[in-house]
Amino acid sequence: MGMTMTQKILARAAGKESVKAGDLIMADLDLVLGNDITSPVAIHEIEKMNVEGVFNKDKIALVPDHFVPNKDIKSAEHCKCVREFARKNDITNYFEVGEMGIEHALLPEKGLTVPGDVIIGADSHTCTYGALGAFSTGVGSTDMAAGMATGQAWFKVPSAIKFNLTGALPKDVSGKDLILHIIGMIGVDGALYKSMEFTGPGVASLSMDDRFTVANMAIEAGGKNGIFPVDDKTVEYLKEHATREYKVFEADADAEYDETIEIDLSKLRPTVSFPHLPENTHTIDEIHKDGDVKIDQVVIGSCTNGRISDMRIAAEILKGRHVAKGLRVIVIPATQAVYMQCLEEGLLKIFIEAGCVVSTPTCGPCLGGYMGVMAAGERCVSTTNRNFVGRMGHVDSEVYLASPAVAAASAVKGIIACPEDL
Amino acid sequence: MDNAKGHVLKYGDNVDTDVIIPARYLNSSDPAELAEHCMEDIDKDFTKRMNKGDIIVAAKNFGCGSSREHAPISIKASGISCVIAETFARIFYRNAINIGLPIIECHEASKGINDGDEVEIDFNTGIITDITKGTTYQGQAFPEFMQKIIAAEGLVNYINESKK
């Protein structure tokens, strides 16, 4: 019986000829990641372990990005803990404020994640690197600690759902609409414990940034990982960003899948997830039919949609327009490089002239940390990834998940809208 | 592992880690401080109405969302002795085992047990008894190595102990 792409990567990392769904394996890790919220807990755990230092100072990435620049004294203490651990262990890939970006945008940009890698990160959106053909999955702080100490982690080999993509996305429809559509279809536990393997002729039409967005939200369907095949676009991206050698894996032709779901990209419409679950999806046409949804805030950014193409899409819509009166619009380029590119391409000027604020990279508003916390009764259209109760602030506030195009159009109209409505 | 016994606090599908421990408290990693805010955004009286040893029973996909280990830490530190659910989100499942919070999957128990029922769980057999109703359910018993991790109060102690 053949193996899925994920199973082949895991077999290699476990030093086995083959694995099958349900096998318990011990795999070698190529990268272990943590941020300013999860790393302090992991550091506390590793200090309790009878180990000398870390397994490999080059294979650990520590990225303070959630509550930095420090939002309060307690956050400052957490960041200090991470910084001191990084210094003590001479961690190569520690990213201080000024170099850091949102982890899942930063690490691929720095060439730290390549095809065939096995990556764990103490952040649930670690699944993002599947866009590059790596196996990568979110874990907790204790797994991170054990990973930093031993360079290994145990896994139950997942079965998989195959998403066969055909056609190409229409104008103003993006990877975000695709993944929201999928989550709406299978539900927030539709891929529980499973791999989501994206394949088919439609993959070629998706940009790398679209693929990062899709893989990023695999966890919102309960998935263990999301993964794309390596093609010309991947290779081109790697040429630009990575120097490390990599290994390309392909699913076997006779690989077994729990199910195959066919998706014609050309049929997709701008899609929005209503409160309070990512599976509560509505197309823009359904939303228009049901009446206006008035909003108070828009956030454009995050590990899901803070990359340069997201910024370009938002800027194209906001150019020469102004945000609706009374609306707060927060734009957050995900990394320093994206920020710089926005500056060079004149996008920052467009955002500021349109009445947006532009922030240094941070996860802040996505999880109700800071930089856009909401009051009772307020509504936000956000390009982030979760719309749970209280996610962005007060338990009676609401988050509507959408693409950068929908977020920017909504910013102009003051209600949920898409570029066609302008 | 000892049995768990206590009264049930019952919840529905998709109890996410943001409601278990909201991000506004994640500037702390102190278990006692996190416990004060456990379940705050889904049940603001949780800490008032629970007693040490009580049991959470929920439906599908408990612990979905963020990988924050603060979620199982806050539940364990609050004094909850076990979480029963129809299914758990995978990162939460791993985290709970790793920090030594007993959890058990059982579809029927999740459906049959009501809020306030007194329940006992035998971790060696996976048998869940609803003492109030006089019904029993067969949950999934932990493999031996997982029982040892939980008994050692988590993966780190387990690794340390196994090295001795």
XYZ file of C-alpha atoms in Angstrom:
586
model
C 0.000 0.000 0.000
C 1.324 3.427 -0.914
C 1.971 6.335 1.419
C 0.639 9.883 1.480
C 3.100 12.767 1.150
C 2.975 13.301 4.935
C 3.562 9.620 5.656
C 6.624 9.552 3.384
C 8.173 12.530 5.172
C 7.478 10.961 8.575
C 8.924 7.596 7.474
C 12.163 9.309 6.434
C 12.378 11.191 9.744
C 11.756 8.001 11.707
C 14.375 6.079 9.720
C 11.790 3.635 8.394
C 11.106 2.200 4.957
C 7.400 2.807 5.375
C 4.764 3.816 7.905
C 0.995 3.557 7.949
C -1.813 5.508 9.589
C -1.995 4.780 13.307
C 1.699 3.821 13.735
C 3.434 5.445 16.695
C 6.851 6.705 15.626
C 9.759 8.692 17.041
C 10.899 11.243 14.457
C 13.996 13.440 14.143
C 13.172 17.132 14.055
C 14.572 19.687 11.617
C 13.233 22.703 13.497
C 11.651 23.412 16.889
C 9.829 26.721 17.228
C 8.418 28.797 20.070
C 7.117 32.319 20.698
C 6.995 34.684 23.670
C 3.850 33.067 25.132
C 4.699 29.388 24.762
C 8.507 29.441 25.140
C 8.629 30.573 28.797
C 6.536 27.524 29.771
C 8.850 25.301 27.688
C 11.971 26.887 29.173
C 10.621 26.262 32.662
C 10.074 22.600 31.699
C 13.487 22.096 30.059
C 15.136 23.509 33.169
C 13.465 20.734 35.177
C 14.854 18.070 32.826
C 18.165 16.332 33.417
C 19.712 17.615 30.193
C 22.711 19.733 29.258
C 21.626 22.544 26.937
C 19.735 22.035 23.691
C 20.099 19.375 20.992
C 21.193 21.767 18.242
C 21.426 25.553 18.549
C 20.835 25.997 14.794
C 17.605 23.985 14.738
C 15.639 26.021 17.257
C 13.783 29.230 16.395
C 12.624 31.590 19.123
C 10.393 34.382 17.878
C 8.849 36.813 20.343
C 5.917 38.068 18.273
C 2.672 37.839 20.254
C 2.949 40.575 22.875
C 5.977 42.498 21.524
C 7.065 45.235 21.587
C 6.275 44.358 25.202
C 2.675 45.256 25.977
C 3.033 45.238 29.765
C 5.435 44.315 32.556
C 4.442 40.639 32.673
C 4.948 40.290 28.895
C 8.307 42.019 29.273
C 9.297 39.398 31.848
C 8.271 36.597 29.473
C 10.323 38.113 26.646
C 13.278 38.559 28.998
C 13.059 34.869 29.920
C 13.167 33.888 26.218
C 15.996 36.330 25.445
C 18.142 35.068 28.332
C 17.554 31.430 27.380
C 18.526 32.232 23.773
C 21.735 33.932 24.917
C 22.658 31.211 27.383
C 22.205 28.495 24.756
C 23.619 30.569 21.888
C 20.440 30.035 19.823
C 21.210 31.076 16.237
C 17.646 31.906 15.250
C 16.446 34.177 18.016
C 14.767 37.241 16.523
C 14.769 40.400 18.605
C 12.353 43.299 18.094
C 13.676 45.045 14.981
C 14.450 41.727 13.278
C 11.414 39.744 14.271
C 8.181 39.285 12.401
C 5.142 37.096 12.889
C 6.754 33.667 13.198
C 4.946 31.854 10.390
C 5.647 34.618 7.894
C 9.209 35.124 9.144
C 10.642 31.598 9.130
C 9.902 30.752 5.466
C 11.156 34.217 4.477
C 14.438 33.477 6.313
C 14.740 30.111 4.567
C 14.435 28.141 7.811
C 11.637 25.875 6.575
C 12.185 23.763 3.463
C 10.492 20.812 1.730
C 10.763 17.443 3.468
C 11.419 18.975 6.909
C 9.742 17.730 10.079
C 8.933 20.806 12.158
C 7.169 21.227 15.486
C 6.241 24.573 16.945
C 4.589 25.616 20.160
C 2.028 27.566 18.204
C -0.965 25.989 16.565
C -0.394 27.740 13.218
C 2.938 25.976 12.764
C 1.085 23.982 10.089
C 1.768 26.961 7.753
C 5.055 25.453 6.441
C 3.145 22.650 4.754
C 2.830 25.192 1.926
C 6.482 24.413 1.159
C 6.035 20.638 1.244
C 7.236 20.171 4.836
C 5.511 18.210 7.605
C 4.879 20.783 10.263
C 2.515 20.786 13.183
C 1.630 22.685 16.319
C 2.384 21.256 19.747
C 2.372 22.513 23.324
C 5.198 23.852 25.428
C 6.177 20.516 26.994
C 6.592 18.909 23.564
C 8.622 21.959 22.559
C 10.838 21.484 25.629
C 11.346 17.777 24.895
C 12.046 18.666 21.242
C 14.636 21.282 22.193
C 16.307 18.836 24.569
C 16.300 15.697 22.428
C 15.729 16.764 18.808
C 12.916 14.252 18.588
C 9.159 14.003 19.009
C 6.704 11.117 18.954
C 3.829 11.127 16.478
C 0.872 8.992 15.660
C 1.043 8.717 11.869
C -2.058 10.456 10.500
C -4.440 9.311 7.806
C -5.353 11.962 5.251
C -8.069 13.775 3.360
C -7.179 14.630 -0.229
C -8.372 17.931 -1.662
C -8.225 17.743 -5.433
C -8.115 21.307 -6.753
C -9.069 22.125 -10.320
C -9.514 25.392 -12.244
C -8.182 28.770 -11.098
C -9.417 31.353 -8.586
C -11.563 34.168 -10.039
C -10.643 37.839 -9.568
C -10.859 39.076 -5.968
C -11.001 35.507 -4.625
C -7.921 34.232 -2.786
C -6.444 31.363 -0.795
C -8.303 32.704 2.255
C -11.658 32.213 0.545
C -10.583 28.696 -0.436
C -9.640 27.618 3.079
C -12.716 29.263 4.646
C -14.843 27.448 2.055
C -13.195 24.134 2.991
C -13.655 24.690 6.740
C -17.275 25.638 6.108
C -17.706 22.393 4.209
C -15.996 19.918 6.579
C -16.361 21.760 9.912
C -13.905 22.752 12.645
C -13.223 19.101 13.452
C -13.621 17.796 9.896
C -9.941 16.854 9.657
C -9.390 15.986 13.335
C -6.043 14.141 13.788
C -5.656 14.001 9.971
C -3.454 15.434 7.233
C -5.035 17.728 4.683
C -3.222 17.091 1.411
C -3.879 19.669 -1.309
C -3.238 18.425 -4.791
C -4.500 18.507 -8.381
C -3.999 20.781 -11.395
C -5.455 23.795 -9.562
C -2.475 23.982 -7.186
C -0.269 25.510 -9.905
C -2.541 28.558 -10.088
C -2.143 29.344 -6.383
C 0.610 31.772 -5.384
C 2.975 30.790 -2.568
C 1.299 33.377 -0.347
C -2.093 31.781 -1.065
C -0.655 28.368 -0.178
C 0.744 29.709 3.113
C -2.729 31.036 3.964
C -4.407 27.710 3.158
C -1.900 25.547 5.064
C -1.975 28.035 7.977
C -5.638 27.358 8.651
C -5.519 23.530 8.445
C -5.659 23.592 12.256
C -9.013 25.406 12.084
C -10.442 22.216 10.579
C -8.775 20.212 13.349
C -6.020 19.014 10.998
C -2.673 17.740 12.193
C -1.047 19.317 9.152
C -1.838 20.760 5.746
C 0.533 20.088 2.886
C 1.118 21.089 -0.741
C 3.225 19.356 -3.387
C 6.498 21.018 -4.388
C 6.261 22.601 -7.849
C 7.966 25.301 -9.929
C 6.547 28.076 -7.758
C 7.890 26.409 -4.604
C 11.324 25.991 -6.180
C 11.329 29.624 -7.273
C 10.402 30.731 -3.729
C 13.166 28.587 -2.241
C 15.754 30.013 -4.647
C 14.935 33.444 -3.375
C 14.847 32.596 0.333
C 16.646 29.395 1.279
C 20.169 28.054 0.991
C 19.670 24.788 2.865
C 19.408 21.530 0.911
C 15.970 20.003 0.799
C 14.265 16.793 -0.205
C 11.103 16.641 -2.266
C 8.514 13.990 -1.439
C 5.449 13.071 -3.470
C 2.448 11.025 -2.447
C 2.431 7.528 -3.954
C -0.075 7.009 -6.766
C -1.728 4.265 -4.694
C -1.722 6.189 -1.409
C -4.813 5.580 0.662
C -7.028 8.507 1.684
C -9.991 8.579 4.059
C -11.798 10.631 1.435
C -11.191 12.792 -1.604
C -12.900 16.160 -1.901
C -13.112 17.838 -5.307
C -12.923 21.635 -5.422
C -13.311 23.720 -8.571
C -11.463 26.950 -7.706
C -13.257 28.894 -10.444
C -16.591 28.414 -8.632
C -15.490 30.016 -5.342
C -16.883 33.329 -4.132
C -15.562 35.762 -1.497
C -16.316 33.983 1.774
C -16.653 35.225 5.355
C -16.745 33.233 8.610
C -19.319 34.621 11.010
C -18.985 34.457 14.805
C -18.116 32.330 16.674
C -16.591 29.481 14.680
C -14.502 29.437 11.481
C -16.989 26.908 10.033
C -19.854 29.447 10.050
C -19.139 30.530 6.504
C -21.297 32.699 4.246
C -20.534 33.785 0.694
C -20.676 37.495 -0.026
C -23.876 36.896 -2.026
C -25.581 35.271 0.977
C -24.428 38.146 3.184
C -25.865 40.762 0.817
C -29.155 38.882 0.721
C -29.385 38.762 4.527
C -28.815 42.490 5.027
C -25.933 44.799 5.981
C -23.478 43.811 8.696
C -22.198 47.060 10.155
C -18.656 46.970 11.550
C -16.489 48.957 13.974
C -12.986 47.734 13.166
C -10.945 46.085 10.416
C -7.654 44.228 10.922
C -5.460 43.371 7.934
C -2.436 41.265 8.865
C -1.467 38.149 10.923
C 0.303 34.861 10.172
C -2.626 34.076 7.889
C -2.699 37.224 5.747
C 0.139 39.644 6.538
C 2.373 38.888 3.558
C 3.271 41.220 0.703
C 0.586 40.011 -1.687
C -2.015 40.560 1.039
C -0.723 44.113 1.525
C -0.806 44.744 -2.239
C -4.380 43.512 -2.543
C -5.524 45.738 0.333
C -3.610 48.746 -1.009
C -5.021 48.373 -4.512
C -8.534 48.623 -3.079
C -7.757 51.433 -0.628
C -5.834 53.556 -3.144
C -7.596 56.887 -3.667
C -10.362 55.874 -1.262
C -10.966 56.561 2.423
C -12.070 54.266 5.223
C -15.674 54.735 6.343
C -16.231 57.425 8.955
C -15.925 56.144 12.509
C -14.240 52.893 11.500
C -10.828 51.865 12.919
C -8.606 50.118 10.366
C -5.374 48.485 11.541
C -2.852 47.234 8.974
C 0.029 45.040 10.161
C 2.713 43.897 7.703
C 3.841 40.533 9.101
C 7.610 41.020 8.972
C 10.194 43.788 8.736
C 10.894 42.739 5.129
C 7.198 42.992 4.228
C 7.054 46.363 6.012
C 10.062 47.595 4.040
C 8.575 46.355 0.793
C 5.324 48.201 1.605
C 7.405 51.325 2.158
C 9.320 50.961 -1.109
C 6.190 50.227 -3.143
C 4.324 53.196 -1.652
C 1.732 51.026 0.056
C 2.226 52.622 3.482
C 1.351 56.006 1.994
C -1.821 54.542 0.485
C -2.834 53.014 3.832
C -2.162 56.181 5.813
C -3.859 58.459 3.294
C -6.874 56.172 3.394
C -7.095 56.632 7.163
C -5.594 53.330 8.362
C -3.016 52.916 11.114
C 0.031 50.822 10.227
C 1.749 48.849 12.980
C 5.070 47.144 13.482
C 4.788 43.329 13.144
C 2.825 41.730 16.010
C 0.174 39.057 16.594
C -1.442 41.504 19.067
C -5.024 42.027 17.885
C -5.609 38.502 16.489
C -5.823 37.012 19.978
C -7.110 40.070 21.803
C -3.683 40.820 23.225
C -3.282 44.495 22.354
C -3.311 46.862 19.329
C -7.028 46.539 18.621
C -8.829 44.940 21.569
C -12.609 45.270 21.210
C -15.356 46.480 23.545
C -18.732 44.809 24.173
C -20.991 44.742 21.133
C -18.263 45.709 18.639
C -17.683 43.931 15.347
C -14.428 43.420 13.462
C -13.743 42.149 9.955
C -10.349 40.527 10.234
C -7.948 38.674 7.969
C -6.868 36.573 10.967
C -7.787 32.944 11.633
C -10.100 32.578 14.654
C -13.419 34.096 15.617
C -14.100 32.285 18.899
C -16.044 33.979 21.723
C -13.874 36.755 23.174
C -11.038 36.095 20.736
C -10.382 39.791 20.092
C -11.500 41.215 23.404
C -14.848 41.425 25.190
C -16.910 38.204 25.214
C -19.729 40.144 23.560
C -17.574 41.362 20.658
C -17.650 39.656 17.259
C -15.008 38.667 14.702
C -15.757 38.072 11.009
C -12.927 36.252 9.216
C -12.263 37.326 5.648
C -9.687 37.815 2.900
C -7.617 41.016 2.540
C -9.816 42.022 -0.437
C -13.028 41.705 1.591
C -11.413 43.385 4.610
C -10.241 46.358 2.522
C -13.583 46.727 0.726
C -15.380 46.497 4.082
C -13.055 49.191 5.438
C -14.253 51.547 2.701
C -17.957 50.711 3.048
C -18.227 50.317 6.840
C -20.210 47.115 6.290
C -19.086 43.667 5.130
C -18.430 44.122 1.421
C -16.285 42.870 -1.444
C -14.436 44.796 -4.185
C -17.400 44.349 -6.578
C -19.465 46.530 -4.226
C -17.205 49.576 -4.573
C -3.384 5.829 38.907
C -6.101 6.639 41.442
C -9.740 6.904 40.434
C -11.269 10.325 39.844
C -14.546 11.158 41.590
C -16.560 14.355 41.639
C -19.505 16.318 40.370
C -19.873 17.179 36.697
C -19.676 20.564 35.011
C -21.106 20.052 31.531
C -20.384 21.902 28.272
C -21.128 21.465 24.561
C -19.173 21.153 21.290
C -15.951 22.957 20.363
C -14.956 24.369 23.750
C -11.923 26.309 22.496
C -8.730 27.269 24.283
C -9.644 30.965 24.082
C -12.640 30.413 26.362
C -10.733 27.956 28.573
C -8.063 30.571 29.240
C -8.468 33.906 27.409
C -5.318 35.396 25.846
C -5.582 38.458 28.063
C -4.217 36.266 30.875
C -1.392 34.729 28.840
C 1.074 37.292 30.093
C 1.316 34.901 33.046
C 2.429 31.282 33.109
C 1.757 30.759 36.828
C -0.666 27.808 37.229
C -2.442 29.278 40.287
C -3.003 32.605 38.532
C -4.219 30.878 35.341
C -6.597 28.715 37.429
C -8.345 31.844 38.733
C -9.501 32.561 35.164
C -10.179 28.996 34.020
C -13.261 28.705 31.735
C -13.998 32.378 32.405
C -15.319 33.243 28.938
C -17.695 30.279 28.699
C -18.770 30.003 32.354
C -17.947 33.034 34.457
C -18.995 31.254 37.675
C -16.815 28.207 36.966
C -14.338 28.789 39.785
C -17.204 29.531 42.213
C -19.345 26.521 41.359
C -16.595 23.890 41.127
C -15.032 21.912 43.949
C -11.700 20.130 43.970
C -11.986 16.778 42.230
C -14.887 17.794 39.978
C -15.089 16.545 36.408
C -15.649 18.407 33.137
C -17.844 16.624 30.586
C -18.051 18.083 27.080
C -19.031 17.031 23.575
C -17.005 17.193 20.320
C -13.568 18.739 19.716
C -12.805 19.898 23.282
C -9.764 22.198 23.431
C -9.752 23.272 19.793
C -7.787 26.308 18.680
C -4.527 27.555 20.087
C -1.669 25.307 21.245
C -1.433 27.140 24.567
C -0.530 24.631 27.253
C -1.919 27.238 29.638
C -5.365 25.733 28.849
C -4.847 22.248 30.373
C -2.582 23.823 33.021
C -5.409 26.123 34.164
C -7.889 23.213 34.262
C -5.527 21.009 36.243
C -4.535 23.800 38.638
C -8.204 24.650 39.247
C -8.620 21.176 40.790
C -10.520 19.387 38.004
C -9.687 15.672 38.217
C -10.585 14.591 34.680
C -12.094 15.847 31.410
C -14.449 13.513 29.544
C -15.351 14.415 25.958
C -16.695 12.850 22.811
C -13.458 13.936 21.042
C -10.516 16.195 21.860
C -8.616 18.533 19.561
C -5.252 16.894 18.951
C -2.883 19.501 20.399
C -4.980 19.745 23.577
C -4.960 15.944 23.876
C -1.161 15.838 23.704
C -0.751 18.770 26.068
C -3.097 17.280 28.665
C -1.146 14.007 28.754
C 2.170 15.872 28.803
C 1.248 17.937 31.861
C -0.563 15.099 33.650
C -4.222 16.116 33.292
C -6.338 12.945 32.920
C -8.660 13.033 29.909
C -10.838 10.328 28.451
C -12.790 9.996 25.208
C -16.271 8.473 25.470
C -19.120 9.315 23.116
C -21.886 7.697 25.217
C -20.764 9.206 28.533
C -20.586 12.617 26.892
C -24.209 12.220 25.795
C -25.614 10.503 28.914
C -24.071 12.391 31.825
C -25.754 15.604 32.994
C -24.488 18.708 34.728
C -24.282 18.102 38.483
C -24.191 14.278 38.294
C -21.698 12.544 40.563
C -19.266 10.514 38.455
C -16.367 8.156 39.132
C -13.679 7.150 36.616
C -11.437 4.102 36.875
C -8.387 4.941 34.772
C -7.105 1.369 34.734
C -10.211 0.015 33.045
C -11.589 3.163 31.415
C -14.952 2.564 33.142
C -16.962 5.701 33.842
C -19.745 5.371 36.448
C -22.551 7.910 36.752
C -23.334 7.346 40.446
C -26.351 9.685 40.362
C -28.023 7.748 37.540
C -26.541 4.329 38.245
C -25.208 3.963 34.708
C -21.763 2.917 33.479
C -19.869 3.628 30.280
C -16.759 2.117 28.759
C -14.268 4.885 27.957
C -10.961 4.403 26.224
C -8.445 3.196 28.845
C -5.010 4.850 28.705
C -2.134 2.795 27.367
C 0.311 2.004 30.183
C 2.934 4.572 29.142
C 0.335 7.352 29.136
C -0.851 6.301 32.608
C 2.747 6.504 33.773
C 3.168 9.993 32.311
C 0.012 11.179 34.060
C 0.950 9.461 37.333
C 4.357 11.183 37.175
C 2.484 14.521 36.848
C 3.695 14.984 33.281
C 6.210 14.121 30.557
C 9.178 15.936 32.073
C 9.007 14.087 35.389
C 8.377 10.858 33.509
C 11.508 11.368 31.363
C 13.542 12.254 34.452
C 12.250 9.271 36.406
C 12.850 6.848 33.554
C 16.480 8.010 33.348
C 17.154 7.168 36.995
